[in-house]
Amino acid sequence: MDKKEENREEEEQVVNPWEVSSSAGKIDYDKLIDKFGCQRLDHSLVHRVQRLTGRPPHVFLRRGVFFAHRDFNEILDAYEGGDKFYLYTGRGPSSEALHLGHLIPFMFTKYLQDAFKVPLVIQLTDDEKCMWKNLSVEESQRLARENAKDIIACGFDITKTFIFSDFDYVGGAFYKNMVRVSKCVTYNKVVGIFGFTGEDHIGKVSFPPVQAVPSFPSSFPHLFKGEDNPRCLIPCAIDQDPYFRMTRDVAPRIGYHKPALIESLFFPALQGENGKMSASDPNSAIYVTDSGKVIKNKINKYAFSGGQESMELHRKLGANLEVDIPVKYLSFFLEDDAELEHIKKEYGAGHMLTGEVKQRLTKVLTELVERHQTARAAVTDEMVDAFMAVRPLPNMFN
Amino acid sequence: MDKKEENREEEEQVVNPWEVSSSAGKIDYDKLIDKFGCQRLDHSLVHRVQRLTGRPPHVFLRRGVFFAHRDFNEILDAYEGGDKFYLYTGRGPSSEALHLGHLIPFMFTKYLQDAFKVPLVIQLTDDEKCMWKNLSVEESQRLARENAKDIIACGFDITKTFIFSDFDYVGGAFYKNMVRVSKCVTYNKVVGIFGFTGEDHIGKVSFPPVQAVPSFPSSFPHLFKGEDNPRCLIPCAIDQDPYFRMTRDVAPRIGYHKPALIESLFFPALQGENGKMSASDPNSAIYVTDSGKVIKNKINKYAFSGGQESMELHRKLGANLEVDIPVKYLSFFLEDDAELEHIKKEYGAGHMLTGEVKQRLTKVLTELVERHQTARAAVTDEMVDAFMAVRPLPNMFN
């Protein structure tokens, strides 16, 4: 029995950067926190963020979308003490269009950048996708650039943000850190963390250090030369945790702070909450390229409802909010807390019908997607070049 | 039983980039050729080189120091047909000073460059040595630069030669080719070729593509952009063959010619012919930094003699040339064929004594090393910079 199967039998859920599944139909996040050894992000931390930044916590924070962390408190300690930190997030450019799940870390990272006024590096792992998805180098690079436009459309501050593609940027100080990390990690260790097999190609084995090293400021000499080893905070979905467990293990051995993490739930598929959205099934997700009509149709046709089978039963029993996708989606994207509570209460009590909730969701998502589309249409190739230019960010900590 | 042990038991000799040993006390090169699947470099090929280049074959060629090859005939076909090729060799900078064994591929490559008038790339694998020898990045880079001076002292044509260190040069087109190669090689495959174990760090697993990709002209866009995929010829010691078996396996799958190889014997240790010289035992080798006095002392004290125990016996039986290190060394470095034959005949018949042969060898090596030292002293930092500058070589094929 290989490692993957063993995990599957014991725990009935598999979460790694390439697979999110659960035989129970639903990810048990408490179990995941225990297994990974991260911490739950509790209310006191959310309040502390509010106090330190002087602005209301992001909806993803106050509703527990970002629900787990590693050493986020230390980042806040450092920030409070006047020390510097930077943000690091990324994307594997495997498809042309992003879906809503892909937007979540970027929307949240944009909030963190604005709230803490900190620099941000965004890694586009075109090398990873070239290797895992068997894309050509050229196609991976093209997708990276397309995805960069969507990322830029999220509103990042160009004076504080460096976006890079691995194929363009690996080399120099970055490559030296890859070698430093590689020396500290045995093959058995990566097998334990990632479940690689002997039939996997060595590109897979070589990749984890590539995702690790943006956690170390010296990988970006044009940004952090002369800075006193600032800490790194990584907002990401929790399936990326294995990379950073490895990174945190190595960091002190090569003279760096362990990167801190703030980790999100998975955004559920339209069909229900048993995994992430899948790029291979276009009807499992709302894409940022979808029209209002398509969004309406997808929600009405595919969004799994917790409503009852007949109106009579529904009025009597109310909706099962635990499994209802429209309510889940609203809890990610409907910013008005009072309205969300109202919907949950009315719908849960059977006073509101699935159709009404879906209609509200359609409006929320159509607005979100149309806003994104407008922003993306304004992103020029010159802007992509500017964000991706290897350059200092002179006022990045101001 | 792991792969390494298995090889050891079956074959009683282990030859890979990190270990050369034989339980028989002497490498069986015929067996090695069979095991590796390369070809013996026969007289007809040597004659062909002479005919095509219009100059006498190098002493290392006519005396069988470079004794094996892969597709060298195809390189000569291409050359004869007016097609272009380039040379690729390298060095792992693990020590400050080179010994004579290290000079052999460079002396031979210099001859090939002059004879065929072709460009040459020289890879300094400072990343490899940083990982295998647990040197710091900085120390590996320092050693690479020191070694580059010795390499330049061999007389390479700066208008046709690009020297690079991996830490400086990995990135861009080179990194893209590393990824292309990595995708084509499974972990099981590298274990089969190199004998890595699960306890080896992943830097080792990641490295073979780094040594592979200088075989592909697109790794050097500043040199070969616009050139029509020239072939590559690699002069090296035969312990490097595993890297290029892997490379040749991958090459056609990613659109390149298989690199051709021309492979040398190992230069024996002073103490006798059961492996390579060892940098860890300074008395096993003559260094290019040794003084004439040190050379004389090492030869007199340590060079294993095939002479008999007493002068009486020696006069009667003659020397055993098969095991005599002074004669072996002379066969590498005494250029005069007639004199070498004379010494072998007289010494083998007992007319010449070990002391006389050692004296002749001392003179030959002292001249060689002093010539090298003079040349190296003239190599400035500016020259190193010039050889290592990423630049076009405008007349490299003329």
PDB file of C-alpha atoms in Angstrom, chain A residues 152-340:
ATOM      1  CA  ILE A 152      -3.557  42.605 -11.663  1.00  0.00           C
ATOM      2  CA  ALA A 153      -7.304  43.206 -12.144  1.00  0.00           C
ATOM      3  CA  CYS A 154      -7.718  42.424  -8.430  1.00  0.00           C
ATOM      4  CA  GLY A 155      -6.273  45.874  -7.807  1.00  0.00           C
ATOM      5  CA  PHE A 156      -2.766  45.364  -6.482  1.00  0.00           C
ATOM      6  CA  ASP A 157      -0.600  48.400  -5.892  1.00  0.00           C
ATOM      7  CA  ILE A 158       2.102  48.425  -8.583  1.00  0.00           C
ATOM      8  CA  THR A 159       4.438  50.383  -6.297  1.00  0.00           C
ATOM      9  CA  LYS A 160       4.365  47.491  -3.805  1.00  0.00           C
ATOM     10  CA  THR A 161       3.897  44.404  -5.998  1.00  0.00           C
ATOM     11  CA  PHE A 162       6.291  42.227  -7.966  1.00  0.00           C
ATOM     12  CA  ILE A 163       4.768  39.488 -10.128  1.00  0.00           C
ATOM     13  CA  PHE A 164       7.130  36.953 -11.635  1.00  0.00           C
ATOM     14  CA  SER A 165       6.998  33.783 -13.696  1.00  0.00           C
ATOM     15  CA  ASP A 166       9.413  31.034 -12.705  1.00  0.00           C
ATOM     16  CA  PHE A 167      10.541  30.535 -16.288  1.00  0.00           C
ATOM     17  CA  ASP A 168      11.502  34.190 -16.443  1.00  0.00           C
ATOM     18  CA  TYR A 169      12.846  34.662 -12.955  1.00  0.00           C
ATOM     19  CA  VAL A 170      14.584  31.457 -11.770  1.00  0.00           C
ATOM     20  CA  GLY A 171      18.321  32.102 -11.658  1.00  0.00           C
ATOM     21  CA  GLY A 172      20.825  34.075  -9.622  1.00  0.00           C
ATOM     22  CA  ALA A 173      19.945  34.537  -5.955  1.00  0.00           C
ATOM     23  CA  PHE A 174      16.684  32.648  -6.448  1.00  0.00           C
ATOM     24  CA  TYR A 175      18.479  29.588  -7.847  1.00  0.00           C
ATOM     25  CA  LYS A 176      21.096  29.743  -5.100  1.00  0.00           C
ATOM     26  CA  ASN A 177      18.322  29.536  -2.522  1.00  0.00           C
ATOM     27  CA  MET A 178      16.754  26.629  -4.428  1.00  0.00           C
ATOM     28  CA  VAL A 179      20.056  24.787  -4.062  1.00  0.00           C
ATOM     29  CA  ARG A 180      20.317  25.728  -0.373  1.00  0.00           C
ATOM     30  CA  VAL A 181      16.828  24.331   0.246  1.00  0.00           C
ATOM     31  CA  SER A 182      17.369  21.212  -1.877  1.00  0.00           C
ATOM     32  CA  LYS A 183      20.407  20.291   0.224  1.00  0.00           C
ATOM     33  CA  CYS A 184      18.233  20.172   3.351  1.00  0.00           C
ATOM     34  CA  VAL A 185      15.454  17.891   2.088  1.00  0.00           C
ATOM     35  CA  THR A 186      15.812  14.176   1.442  1.00  0.00           C
ATOM     36  CA  TYR A 187      13.891  12.269  -1.186  1.00  0.00           C
ATOM     37  CA  ASN A 188      12.197  10.251   1.568  1.00  0.00           C
ATOM     38  CA  LYS A 189      11.048  13.520   3.096  1.00  0.00           C
ATOM     39  CA  VAL A 190       9.357  14.773  -0.079  1.00  0.00           C
ATOM     40  CA  VAL A 191       7.769  11.370  -0.568  1.00  0.00           C
ATOM     41  CA  GLY A 192       6.379  11.641   2.950  1.00  0.00           C
ATOM     42  CA  ILE A 193       5.055  15.142   2.320  1.00  0.00           C
ATOM     43  CA  PHE A 194       3.886  14.939  -1.283  1.00  0.00           C
ATOM     44  CA  GLY A 195       3.424  11.216  -1.947  1.00  0.00           C
ATOM     45  CA  PHE A 196       5.617  11.101  -5.065  1.00  0.00           C
ATOM     46  CA  THR A 197       6.350   7.652  -6.469  1.00  0.00           C
ATOM     47  CA  GLY A 198       9.364   6.264  -8.306  1.00  0.00           C
ATOM     48  CA  GLU A 199       7.474   6.554 -11.578  1.00  0.00           C
ATOM     49  CA  ASP A 200       6.995  10.296 -11.130  1.00  0.00           C
ATOM     50  CA  HIS A 201       9.435  12.349 -13.157  1.00  0.00           C
ATOM     51  CA  ILE A 202      12.248  14.151 -11.382  1.00  0.00           C
ATOM     52  CA  GLY A 203      10.804  17.538 -12.287  1.00  0.00           C
ATOM     53  CA  LYS A 204       8.209  16.915  -9.601  1.00  0.00           C
ATOM     54  CA  VAL A 205      10.891  16.095  -7.053  1.00  0.00           C
ATOM     55  CA  SER A 206      12.825  19.230  -8.028  1.00  0.00           C
ATOM     56  CA  PHE A 207       9.875  21.585  -7.797  1.00  0.00           C
ATOM     57  CA  PRO A 208       9.130  22.009  -4.051  1.00  0.00           C
ATOM     58  CA  PRO A 209      12.247  24.179  -3.519  1.00  0.00           C
ATOM     59  CA  VAL A 210      11.025  26.483  -6.306  1.00  0.00           C
ATOM     60  CA  GLN A 211       7.823  27.151  -4.407  1.00  0.00           C
ATOM     61  CA  ALA A 212       9.738  27.374  -1.120  1.00  0.00           C
ATOM     62  CA  VAL A 213      12.281  30.071  -1.847  1.00  0.00           C
ATOM     63  CA  PRO A 214      10.047  33.135  -2.375  1.00  0.00           C
ATOM     64  CA  SER A 215       9.599  32.767   1.413  1.00  0.00           C
ATOM     65  CA  PHE A 216      13.172  34.039   1.783  1.00  0.00           C
ATOM     66  CA  PRO A 217      13.795  37.712   1.118  1.00  0.00           C
ATOM     67  CA  SER A 218      17.262  37.130  -0.367  1.00  0.00           C
ATOM     68  CA  SER A 219      15.530  35.459  -3.334  1.00  0.00           C
ATOM     69  CA  PHE A 220      14.585  39.000  -4.382  1.00  0.00           C
ATOM     70  CA  PRO A 221      17.769  41.063  -4.195  1.00  0.00           C
ATOM     71  CA  HIS A 222      16.161  43.859  -6.239  1.00  0.00           C
ATOM     72  CA  LEU A 223      13.546  44.211  -3.494  1.00  0.00           C
ATOM     73  CA  PHE A 224      15.140  43.373  -0.188  1.00  0.00           C
ATOM     74  CA  LYS A 225      18.844  44.090  -0.560  1.00  0.00           C
ATOM     75  CA  GLY A 226      19.804  45.991   2.554  1.00  0.00           C
ATOM     76  CA  GLU A 227      16.564  45.132   4.355  1.00  0.00           C
ATOM     77  CA  ASP A 228      17.060  43.297   7.617  1.00  0.00           C
ATOM     78  CA  ASN A 229      15.661  39.862   6.734  1.00  0.00           C
ATOM     79  CA  PRO A 230      11.945  40.807   6.799  1.00  0.00           C
ATOM     80  CA  ARG A 231       9.438  38.120   7.707  1.00  0.00           C
ATOM     81  CA  CYS A 232       7.158  36.559   5.117  1.00  0.00           C
ATOM     82  CA  LEU A 233       3.409  35.941   5.354  1.00  0.00           C
ATOM     83  CA  ILE A 234       1.804  33.588   2.855  1.00  0.00           C
ATOM     84  CA  PRO A 235      -1.949  33.751   2.214  1.00  0.00           C
ATOM     85  CA  CYS A 236      -3.029  30.571   0.401  1.00  0.00           C
ATOM     86  CA  ALA A 237      -5.582  27.777   0.290  1.00  0.00           C
ATOM     87  CA  ILE A 238      -4.767  25.064   2.797  1.00  0.00           C
ATOM     88  CA  ASP A 239      -3.860  22.532   0.082  1.00  0.00           C
ATOM     89  CA  GLN A 240      -0.581  24.441  -0.327  1.00  0.00           C
ATOM     90  CA  ASP A 241       0.364  23.811   3.304  1.00  0.00           C
ATOM     91  CA  PRO A 242       2.654  20.824   2.468  1.00  0.00           C
ATOM     92  CA  TYR A 243       5.026  23.067   0.505  1.00  0.00           C
ATOM     93  CA  PHE A 244       5.364  25.404   3.423  1.00  0.00           C
ATOM     94  CA  ARG A 245       5.670  22.733   6.081  1.00  0.00           C
ATOM     95  CA  MET A 246       8.761  21.724   4.148  1.00  0.00           C
ATOM     96  CA  THR A 247       9.869  25.344   3.812  1.00  0.00           C
ATOM     97  CA  ARG A 248       9.386  26.054   7.515  1.00  0.00           C
ATOM     98  CA  ASP A 249      11.392  22.979   8.378  1.00  0.00           C
ATOM     99  CA  VAL A 250      14.316  24.197   6.270  1.00  0.00           C
ATOM    100  CA  ALA A 251      14.165  27.955   6.978  1.00  0.00           C
ATOM    101  CA  PRO A 252      16.053  28.140  10.293  1.00  0.00           C
ATOM    102  CA  ARG A 253      18.720  25.751   8.994  1.00  0.00           C
ATOM    103  CA  ILE A 254      19.641  28.227   6.266  1.00  0.00           C
ATOM    104  CA  GLY A 255      19.326  31.354   8.352  1.00  0.00           C
ATOM    105  CA  TYR A 256      15.789  32.568   7.710  1.00  0.00           C
ATOM    106  CA  HIS A 257      12.597  33.105   9.642  1.00  0.00           C
ATOM    107  CA  LYS A 258       9.983  30.434   9.089  1.00  0.00           C
ATOM    108  CA  PRO A 259       7.366  31.936   6.775  1.00  0.00           C
ATOM    109  CA  ALA A 260       3.999  32.475   8.438  1.00  0.00           C
ATOM    110  CA  LEU A 261       0.821  31.261   6.759  1.00  0.00           C
ATOM    111  CA  ILE A 262      -2.782  32.267   6.697  1.00  0.00           C
ATOM    112  CA  GLU A 263      -4.833  29.559   5.065  1.00  0.00           C
ATOM    113  CA  SER A 264      -8.277  29.356   3.504  1.00  0.00           C
ATOM    114  CA  LEU A 265     -10.988  26.776   3.156  1.00  0.00           C
ATOM    115  CA  PHE A 266     -11.652  25.443  -0.316  1.00  0.00           C
ATOM    116  CA  PHE A 267     -14.301  27.205  -2.303  1.00  0.00           C
ATOM    117  CA  PRO A 268     -16.886  24.493  -2.964  1.00  0.00           C
ATOM    118  CA  ALA A 269     -17.980  23.300  -6.390  1.00  0.00           C
ATOM    119  CA  LEU A 270     -21.471  24.280  -7.551  1.00  0.00           C
ATOM    120  CA  GLN A 271     -22.499  20.633  -7.223  1.00  0.00           C
ATOM    121  CA  GLY A 272     -21.666  20.549  -3.529  1.00  0.00           C
ATOM    122  CA  GLU A 273     -19.032  20.725  -0.921  1.00  0.00           C
ATOM    123  CA  ASN A 274     -16.798  17.729  -1.476  1.00  0.00           C
ATOM    124  CA  GLY A 275     -13.733  19.353  -2.892  1.00  0.00           C
ATOM    125  CA  LYS A 276     -12.440  22.275  -4.857  1.00  0.00           C
ATOM    126  CA  MET A 277     -13.865  23.588  -8.061  1.00  0.00           C
ATOM    127  CA  SER A 278     -12.458  21.759 -11.018  1.00  0.00           C
ATOM    128  CA  ALA A 279     -11.114  23.456 -14.096  1.00  0.00           C
ATOM    129  CA  SER A 280     -11.827  20.292 -16.074  1.00  0.00           C
ATOM    130  CA  ASP A 281     -15.615  20.540 -15.505  1.00  0.00           C
ATOM    131  CA  PRO A 282     -16.757  24.014 -16.614  1.00  0.00           C
ATOM    132  CA  ASN A 283     -20.146  23.499 -14.975  1.00  0.00           C
ATOM    133  CA  SER A 284     -18.573  22.936 -11.554  1.00  0.00           C
ATOM    134  CA  ALA A 285     -17.480  26.539 -11.280  1.00  0.00           C
ATOM    135  CA  ILE A 286     -18.281  30.146 -12.083  1.00  0.00           C
ATOM    136  CA  TYR A 287     -15.514  31.624 -14.205  1.00  0.00           C
ATOM    137  CA  VAL A 288     -14.478  35.229 -14.176  1.00  0.00           C
ATOM    138  CA  THR A 289     -15.145  35.156 -17.920  1.00  0.00           C
ATOM    139  CA  ASP A 290     -18.746  33.977 -17.545  1.00  0.00           C
ATOM    140  CA  SER A 291     -21.530  36.305 -18.689  1.00  0.00           C
ATOM    141  CA  GLY A 292     -24.416  37.217 -16.421  1.00  0.00           C
ATOM    142  CA  LYS A 293     -26.582  34.852 -18.412  1.00  0.00           C
ATOM    143  CA  VAL A 294     -24.174  31.954 -17.972  1.00  0.00           C
ATOM    144  CA  ILE A 295     -23.846  32.694 -14.254  1.00  0.00           C
ATOM    145  CA  LYS A 296     -27.620  32.725 -13.851  1.00  0.00           C
ATOM    146  CA  ASN A 297     -27.973  29.470 -15.746  1.00  0.00           C
ATOM    147  CA  LYS A 298     -25.154  27.719 -13.829  1.00  0.00           C
ATOM    148  CA  ILE A 299     -26.563  28.776 -10.468  1.00  0.00           C
ATOM    149  CA  ASN A 300     -30.115  27.790 -11.337  1.00  0.00           C
ATOM    150  CA  LYS A 301     -29.167  24.519 -12.954  1.00  0.00           C
ATOM    151  CA  TYR A 302     -26.157  23.265 -10.957  1.00  0.00           C
ATOM    152  CA  ALA A 303     -25.927  24.988  -7.567  1.00  0.00           C
ATOM    153  CA  PHE A 304     -26.728  22.298  -5.031  1.00  0.00           C
ATOM    154  CA  SER A 305     -29.692  23.341  -2.937  1.00  0.00           C
ATOM    155  CA  GLY A 306     -30.395  22.567   0.692  1.00  0.00           C
ATOM    156  CA  GLY A 307     -34.069  23.393   0.093  1.00  0.00           C
ATOM    157  CA  GLN A 308     -36.735  20.731   0.494  1.00  0.00           C
ATOM    158  CA  GLU A 309     -38.273  18.733  -2.309  1.00  0.00           C
ATOM    159  CA  SER A 310     -41.697  20.344  -2.222  1.00  0.00           C
ATOM    160  CA  MET A 311     -42.740  23.824  -1.284  1.00  0.00           C
ATOM    161  CA  GLU A 312     -44.922  22.344   1.414  1.00  0.00           C
ATOM    162  CA  LEU A 313     -42.044  20.457   2.990  1.00  0.00           C
ATOM    163  CA  HIS A 314     -39.778  23.494   2.589  1.00  0.00           C
ATOM    164  CA  ARG A 315     -42.203  25.779   4.393  1.00  0.00           C
ATOM    165  CA  LYS A 316     -42.368  23.169   7.129  1.00  0.00           C
ATOM    166  CA  LEU A 317     -38.705  22.082   7.546  1.00  0.00           C
ATOM    167  CA  GLY A 318     -36.738  24.967   6.076  1.00  0.00           C
ATOM    168  CA  ALA A 319     -33.534  24.663   4.066  1.00  0.00           C
ATOM    169  CA  ASN A 320     -30.536  22.648   5.206  1.00  0.00           C
ATOM    170  CA  LEU A 321     -27.959  25.453   5.268  1.00  0.00           C
ATOM    171  CA  GLU A 322     -25.134  23.021   5.965  1.00  0.00           C
ATOM    172  CA  VAL A 323     -25.195  21.704   2.407  1.00  0.00           C
ATOM    173  CA  ASP A 324     -26.736  24.627   0.541  1.00  0.00           C
ATOM    174  CA  ILE A 325     -24.320  25.997  -2.039  1.00  0.00           C
ATOM    175  CA  PRO A 326     -26.082  29.331  -2.709  1.00  0.00           C
ATOM    176  CA  VAL A 327     -25.833  30.189   0.994  1.00  0.00           C
ATOM    177  CA  LYS A 328     -22.207  29.036   1.091  1.00  0.00           C
ATOM    178  CA  TYR A 329     -21.366  31.215  -1.905  1.00  0.00           C
ATOM    179  CA  LEU A 330     -23.190  34.180  -0.364  1.00  0.00           C
ATOM    180  CA  SER A 331     -21.188  33.736   2.827  1.00  0.00           C
ATOM    181  CA  PHE A 332     -18.034  34.221   0.727  1.00  0.00           C
ATOM    182  CA  PHE A 333     -19.209  37.109  -1.411  1.00  0.00           C
ATOM    183  CA  LEU A 334     -22.175  38.936   0.116  1.00  0.00           C
ATOM    184  CA  GLU A 335     -20.464  41.583   2.184  1.00  0.00           C
ATOM    185  CA  ASP A 336     -23.470  42.813   4.156  1.00  0.00           C
ATOM    186  CA  ASP A 337     -23.451  40.799   7.385  1.00  0.00           C
ATOM    187  CA  ALA A 338     -26.992  41.774   8.317  1.00  0.00           C
ATOM    188  CA  GLU A 339     -28.403  40.734   4.970  1.00  0.00           C
ATOM    189  CA  LEU A 340     -26.568  37.428   5.068  1.00  0.00           C
TER     190      LEU A 340
END
